[in-house]
Amino acid sequence: MLIFGIGPALMFEDKEAANKTLDSLHSDRSINRVRIYNLKGQEFTSFIAADKEGDINFKKDIFYQNEKIGRVEIDARYVGLTDRFRNYILIVLIIFVLSAPITYVLSAPLRIQVSKAIMQLSEMSIGLEKSNRELETLLYIVSHDLKEPLRSIEYFSSSVKEQYFDKLDDRGKDHFNRVIAAAIRMRLLLEDILTVSRARRMKLPDEIVNGENIINEALGRLEGKIKQVNAKITIAQDFPNYKVERIWATEAIVNLVANALKFTNEGEAPNIEICPYRENGKMGIMVADRGPGVPPEYTKKIFDLFQRAVDRKVEGTGAGLAIVLEVAHRHKGEAWVRPREGGGSEFIITFAKD
């Protein structure tokens, strides 16, 4: 501030204006003396409160419009600086003491609103959890109880077909086959709903299982289908151990491999590779195929319940990947699909690290 006031006066050699600026230092106890020098090093003016060296000696060039025009030298004492520092601290403390109760009083309505919002959110969370449990129970009961009348429909339809099918015309036979197919599809849908419901209630993972054992068990369940379609399956040899719920981890791999067996390019036998997945700190299992691949717009949708990216003529209900995703979430992991280099897809499921 001193340099800012002195600069123009020094530039135009206005000693009177410079002295008026220096006179403002009389009230500053920290200043002993100030000397202003021109560009030639000659003393232009000065201020002397105490003609002695101070505790601090300060020198700085004076610039005006980016041009050096002189220099200022200041001798200062600690006592004045400590007084000023103490005053600053006192002001801050006074502001804090005065503002704290005011802030507390003014924030009371906001604190009450926040507390109410937190309580309401907690009540909503409890209510939502209860609703989810009730919905899952209802889902289980309905899907379980509906299976019995469907069994009756299938049984009597089959009996009628055996005894009276030849007496129907072609249109009647077609309608009758549609009834049987719809009953079978409904039964499969209900079975998948039950599976999803059970997956959501699975116990926490507590077994340490080698990945190769999971793969072998899953392939054992699909042995007949693998032989039927003449599939080639390659299994890696370096699977780690996973902390999983063994039955459900196996169920997830069964669904991934079953999909790879179904969705193939026309005229080609399934070519499947199963290997460990270790990327970005995640650990799991990858099932890669050489099928037609998944369109980008379906890569997330196919993991939703009963959502499919292919024609309904391909057997299945569309619940398999939803089950895989549910198993992944229950293991604090993820499930997703990505394109495979050279064609096909890579389906990945990860599990929480042990």
XYZ file of C-alpha atoms in Angstrom:
354
model
C 0.000 0.000 0.000
C 2.895 2.322 0.799
C 4.524 1.639 -2.566
C 1.203 2.115 -4.330
C 0.870 5.602 -2.787
C 4.500 6.611 -3.205
C 4.916 5.465 -6.833
C 3.139 8.353 -8.638
C 4.694 10.974 -6.320
C 8.191 9.598 -6.973
C 7.549 9.366 -10.712
C 6.615 13.062 -10.920
C 9.054 14.121 -8.169
C 6.174 15.429 -6.032
C 7.825 15.355 -2.606
C 4.852 16.998 -0.886
C 2.479 14.208 -2.010
C 5.057 11.634 -0.942
C 5.353 13.175 2.541
C 1.562 13.137 2.970
C 1.611 9.413 2.224
C 4.394 8.864 4.762
C 2.569 10.916 7.414
C -0.021 8.154 7.614
C 2.654 5.989 9.280
C 2.616 8.056 12.504
C -0.060 5.793 13.988
C 1.862 2.611 13.155
C 3.940 1.542 16.206
C 5.769 -1.106 14.210
C 7.613 1.393 11.915
C 10.944 2.923 12.980
C 11.825 4.656 9.745
C 11.154 4.641 6.016
C 13.501 5.930 3.294
C 12.526 6.444 -0.362
C 15.274 6.500 -3.013
C 15.029 7.517 -6.659
C 16.365 5.507 -9.582
C 19.855 7.059 -9.135
C 19.985 5.870 -5.529
C 19.537 9.363 -4.100
C 17.236 9.786 -1.103
C 13.974 11.311 -2.258
C 12.185 11.581 1.110
C 11.995 9.768 4.422
C 9.921 9.156 7.547
C 11.637 8.711 10.921
C 9.773 7.676 14.078
C 12.888 6.325 15.847
C 16.292 6.801 14.288
C 17.627 3.340 14.968
C 17.798 -0.054 13.370
C 14.612 -2.098 13.728
C 14.204 -5.832 14.222
C 13.195 -6.244 10.585
C 14.807 -4.570 7.574
C 12.756 -4.571 4.405
C 13.889 -3.423 0.922
C 11.827 -3.442 -2.262
C 12.028 -1.856 -5.688
C 9.275 0.614 -6.626
C 7.620 0.192 -10.030
C 5.221 2.526 -11.771
C 3.523 1.450 -14.999
C 5.879 -1.546 -15.183
C 8.931 0.716 -14.989
C 11.371 0.738 -12.093
C 11.574 4.226 -10.625
C 13.211 3.765 -7.223
C 13.489 1.771 -3.998
C 11.957 1.776 -0.507
C 13.696 0.713 2.730
C 11.751 0.079 5.952
C 12.982 -0.646 9.484
C 10.279 -2.180 11.678
C 9.928 -3.463 15.257
C 8.457 -6.785 16.410
C 6.452 -5.111 19.160
C 4.147 -3.344 16.763
C 3.732 -6.404 14.612
C 2.811 -8.585 17.603
C 0.282 -5.944 18.705
C -1.279 -6.027 15.272
C -1.329 -9.833 15.205
C -2.930 -9.900 18.667
C -5.595 -7.465 17.502
C -6.362 -9.635 14.492
C -6.735 -12.717 16.714
C -8.988 -10.773 19.087
C -11.216 -9.658 16.209
C -11.497 -13.227 14.917
C -12.406 -14.524 18.385
C -15.041 -11.837 18.863
C -16.579 -12.638 15.482
C -16.594 -16.357 16.310
C -18.121 -15.857 19.776
C -20.841 -13.610 18.367
C -21.571 -15.694 15.286
C -21.708 -19.141 16.946
C -24.943 -18.611 18.936
C -26.499 -16.652 16.077
C -25.674 -19.462 13.652
C -27.033 -22.052 16.084
C -30.312 -20.181 16.492
C -30.725 -19.506 12.773
C -29.903 -23.117 11.846
C -32.434 -24.627 14.287
C -35.279 -24.811 11.720
C -32.934 -26.371 9.187
C -31.705 -28.941 11.737
C -35.303 -29.844 12.577
C -36.133 -30.296 8.880
C -33.032 -32.443 8.305
C -33.871 -34.613 11.337
C -37.424 -35.088 10.085
C -36.147 -35.950 6.612
C -33.742 -38.534 8.048
C -36.519 -40.105 10.134
C -38.851 -40.206 7.136
C -36.120 -41.750 4.982
C -35.466 -44.378 7.664
C -39.179 -45.200 7.895
C -39.412 -45.410 4.104
C -36.398 -47.720 4.012
C -37.935 -50.014 6.628
C -41.254 -49.962 4.774
C -39.561 -50.690 1.450
C -37.636 -53.608 2.936
C -40.855 -55.009 4.382
C -42.651 -54.566 1.049
C -39.810 -56.345 -0.767
C -40.004 -59.272 1.643
C -43.781 -59.461 1.239
C -43.467 -59.226 -2.551
C -40.879 -62.006 -2.652
C -43.070 -64.176 -0.414
C -46.089 -63.503 -2.621
C -44.019 -64.204 -5.730
C -42.867 -67.503 -4.289
C -46.338 -68.583 -3.159
C -48.080 -67.603 -6.398
C -45.490 -69.220 -8.665
C -45.418 -72.343 -6.502
C -49.195 -72.739 -6.279
C -49.751 -72.065 -9.983
C -47.531 -74.984 -10.918
C -50.134 -77.513 -9.705
C -52.960 -76.492 -12.081
C -50.421 -76.289 -14.884
C -49.389 -79.870 -14.216
C -53.051 -80.812 -14.546
C -53.344 -78.936 -17.848
C -50.242 -80.668 -19.206
C -51.347 -84.101 -17.980
C -54.887 -83.984 -19.357
C -53.727 -82.319 -22.570
C -51.261 -85.141 -23.123
C -53.974 -87.728 -22.398
C -56.375 -86.104 -24.842
C -53.627 -85.874 -27.458
C -52.884 -89.588 -27.170
C -56.531 -90.621 -27.504
C -58.208 -88.031 -29.709
C -55.474 -86.183 -31.633
C -56.020 -88.164 -34.847
C -59.709 -87.173 -34.849
C -58.860 -83.447 -35.112
C -58.343 -81.586 -38.380
C -55.100 -79.749 -39.059
C -56.370 -76.502 -37.551
C -57.558 -78.284 -34.420
C -54.213 -80.073 -34.085
C -52.382 -76.737 -34.391
C -54.556 -75.131 -31.715
C -54.108 -78.118 -29.443
C -50.313 -78.048 -29.866
C -50.339 -74.346 -29.038
C -52.225 -75.017 -25.793
C -49.672 -77.645 -24.747
C -46.721 -75.419 -25.726
C -48.197 -72.463 -23.789
C -48.686 -74.632 -20.697
C -45.109 -75.870 -20.905
C -43.787 -72.337 -21.343
C -45.842 -71.103 -18.392
C -44.411 -73.903 -16.231
C -40.869 -72.968 -17.250
C -41.549 -69.296 -16.508
C -42.860 -70.150 -13.047
C -39.863 -72.360 -12.365
C -37.540 -69.491 -13.305
C -39.478 -67.078 -11.103
C -39.062 -69.508 -8.216
C -35.352 -69.748 -8.954
C -34.938 -65.954 -8.918
C -36.932 -65.767 -5.683
C -34.725 -68.420 -4.070
C -31.587 -66.651 -5.321
C -32.664 -63.467 -3.567
C -32.941 -65.387 -0.318
C -29.708 -67.342 -0.620
C -27.474 -67.482 2.434
C -24.281 -65.457 2.531
C -21.306 -67.038 0.732
C -19.260 -69.052 3.226
C -17.489 -71.787 1.242
C -14.033 -71.688 -0.292
C -14.357 -73.536 -3.599
C -11.871 -73.964 -6.413
C -13.182 -72.545 -9.670
C -12.420 -75.743 -11.583
C -14.762 -77.700 -9.304
C -17.573 -75.232 -10.040
C -16.956 -75.587 -13.783
C -16.849 -79.398 -13.713
C -20.081 -79.576 -11.723
C -21.833 -77.178 -14.113
C -20.652 -79.087 -17.198
C -21.769 -82.347 -15.597
C -25.309 -81.004 -15.401
C -25.153 -80.048 -19.096
C -23.398 -83.194 -20.348
C -26.347 -84.424 -22.422
C -26.849 -81.082 -24.160
C -23.114 -80.727 -24.841
C -23.040 -84.098 -26.612
C -26.277 -83.370 -28.464
C -24.921 -80.223 -30.124
C -21.357 -81.581 -30.451
C -19.934 -78.576 -28.583
C -16.218 -77.950 -28.184
C -15.404 -76.660 -24.695
C -11.961 -75.481 -23.589
C -11.299 -75.097 -19.862
C -8.333 -73.175 -18.433
C -6.177 -74.827 -15.774
C -5.315 -71.955 -13.419
C -8.603 -71.275 -11.600
C -8.236 -69.664 -8.143
C -10.372 -70.358 -5.080
C -13.563 -68.346 -4.641
C -15.582 -67.603 -1.517
C -19.056 -68.476 -2.795
C -22.327 -70.194 -2.088
C -21.409 -73.285 -4.092
C -24.875 -74.271 -5.348
C -25.696 -70.795 -6.656
C -22.253 -70.137 -8.139
C -22.669 -73.403 -10.058
C -26.197 -72.381 -11.119
C -24.806 -69.139 -12.575
C -22.182 -70.984 -14.650
C -24.826 -73.508 -15.805
C -26.909 -70.620 -17.164
C -23.937 -68.973 -18.895
C -22.792 -72.207 -20.565
C -26.394 -73.169 -21.476
C -26.766 -69.835 -23.284
C -23.497 -70.387 -25.147
C -24.762 -73.818 -26.251
C -28.052 -72.356 -27.555
C -26.955 -69.171 -29.298
C -24.689 -70.178 -32.173
C -24.149 -69.183 -35.768
C -26.217 -71.267 -38.171
C -24.439 -74.462 -39.208
C -21.688 -74.116 -36.588
C -21.162 -76.230 -33.474
C -20.734 -74.258 -30.228
C -17.125 -73.322 -29.452
C -16.841 -72.283 -25.794
C -13.909 -71.238 -23.636
C -14.144 -71.041 -19.833
C -11.380 -69.290 -17.925
C -10.696 -67.209 -14.798
C -11.350 -63.480 -14.925
C -8.817 -61.198 -13.243
C -9.008 -57.537 -14.226
C -9.195 -54.179 -12.416
C -8.977 -55.826 -8.998
C -11.996 -58.056 -9.747
C -11.976 -61.848 -9.700
C -14.465 -64.208 -11.280
C -15.202 -66.553 -14.186
C -15.592 -65.817 -17.904
C -17.571 -67.899 -20.414
C -16.657 -66.937 -23.978
C -18.436 -68.167 -27.121
C -18.207 -67.786 -30.903
C -21.898 -67.131 -31.394
C -23.625 -64.223 -33.155
C -22.812 -61.777 -30.335
C -25.074 -59.363 -28.484
C -26.181 -56.064 -30.099
C -24.820 -53.076 -28.105
C -28.319 -51.860 -27.217
C -29.048 -55.196 -25.487
C -25.867 -55.650 -23.417
C -27.611 -54.444 -20.247
C -31.221 -55.256 -21.075
C -30.597 -59.024 -21.438
C -29.789 -59.217 -17.704
C -33.299 -58.050 -16.857
C -35.875 -60.719 -16.027
C -37.484 -62.259 -19.155
C -35.660 -59.889 -21.530
C -34.169 -61.470 -24.638
C -32.078 -60.236 -27.554
C -33.087 -63.067 -29.901
C -36.178 -64.552 -31.469
C -38.507 -66.466 -29.144
C -38.075 -69.539 -31.361
C -34.868 -70.207 -29.443
C -35.769 -72.285 -26.410
C -35.723 -70.610 -23.001
C -37.622 -68.005 -21.011
C -35.044 -65.229 -20.833
C -34.560 -65.583 -17.073
C -31.128 -67.238 -17.128
C -29.052 -64.076 -17.180
C -31.296 -62.417 -14.583
C -30.431 -65.345 -12.298
C -26.729 -64.870 -13.081
C -26.947 -61.175 -12.189
C -28.794 -61.935 -8.949
C -26.128 -64.484 -7.968
C -23.400 -61.923 -8.715
C -25.084 -59.259 -6.588
C -25.566 -61.684 -3.682
C -21.821 -62.334 -3.853
C -21.109 -58.574 -3.938
C -19.944 -58.942 -7.515
C -21.111 -57.989 -11.000
C -22.194 -59.649 -14.244
C -21.910 -58.247 -17.754
C -21.223 -59.104 -21.392
C -18.727 -57.674 -23.849
C -17.781 -58.456 -27.478
C -15.148 -61.129 -28.012
C -12.245 -60.410 -30.298
C -12.729 -62.379 -33.493
C -16.483 -62.700 -32.983
C -18.825 -63.867 -30.275
C -19.352 -62.716 -26.701
C -17.639 -62.880 -23.329
C -19.975 -63.273 -20.354
C -18.356 -62.466 -17.014
C -19.442 -62.965 -13.426
C -17.342 -61.732 -10.506
C -17.380 -62.557 -6.805
C -16.230 -60.645 -3.752
C -12.615 -61.331 -2.814
C -12.085 -63.676 0.127
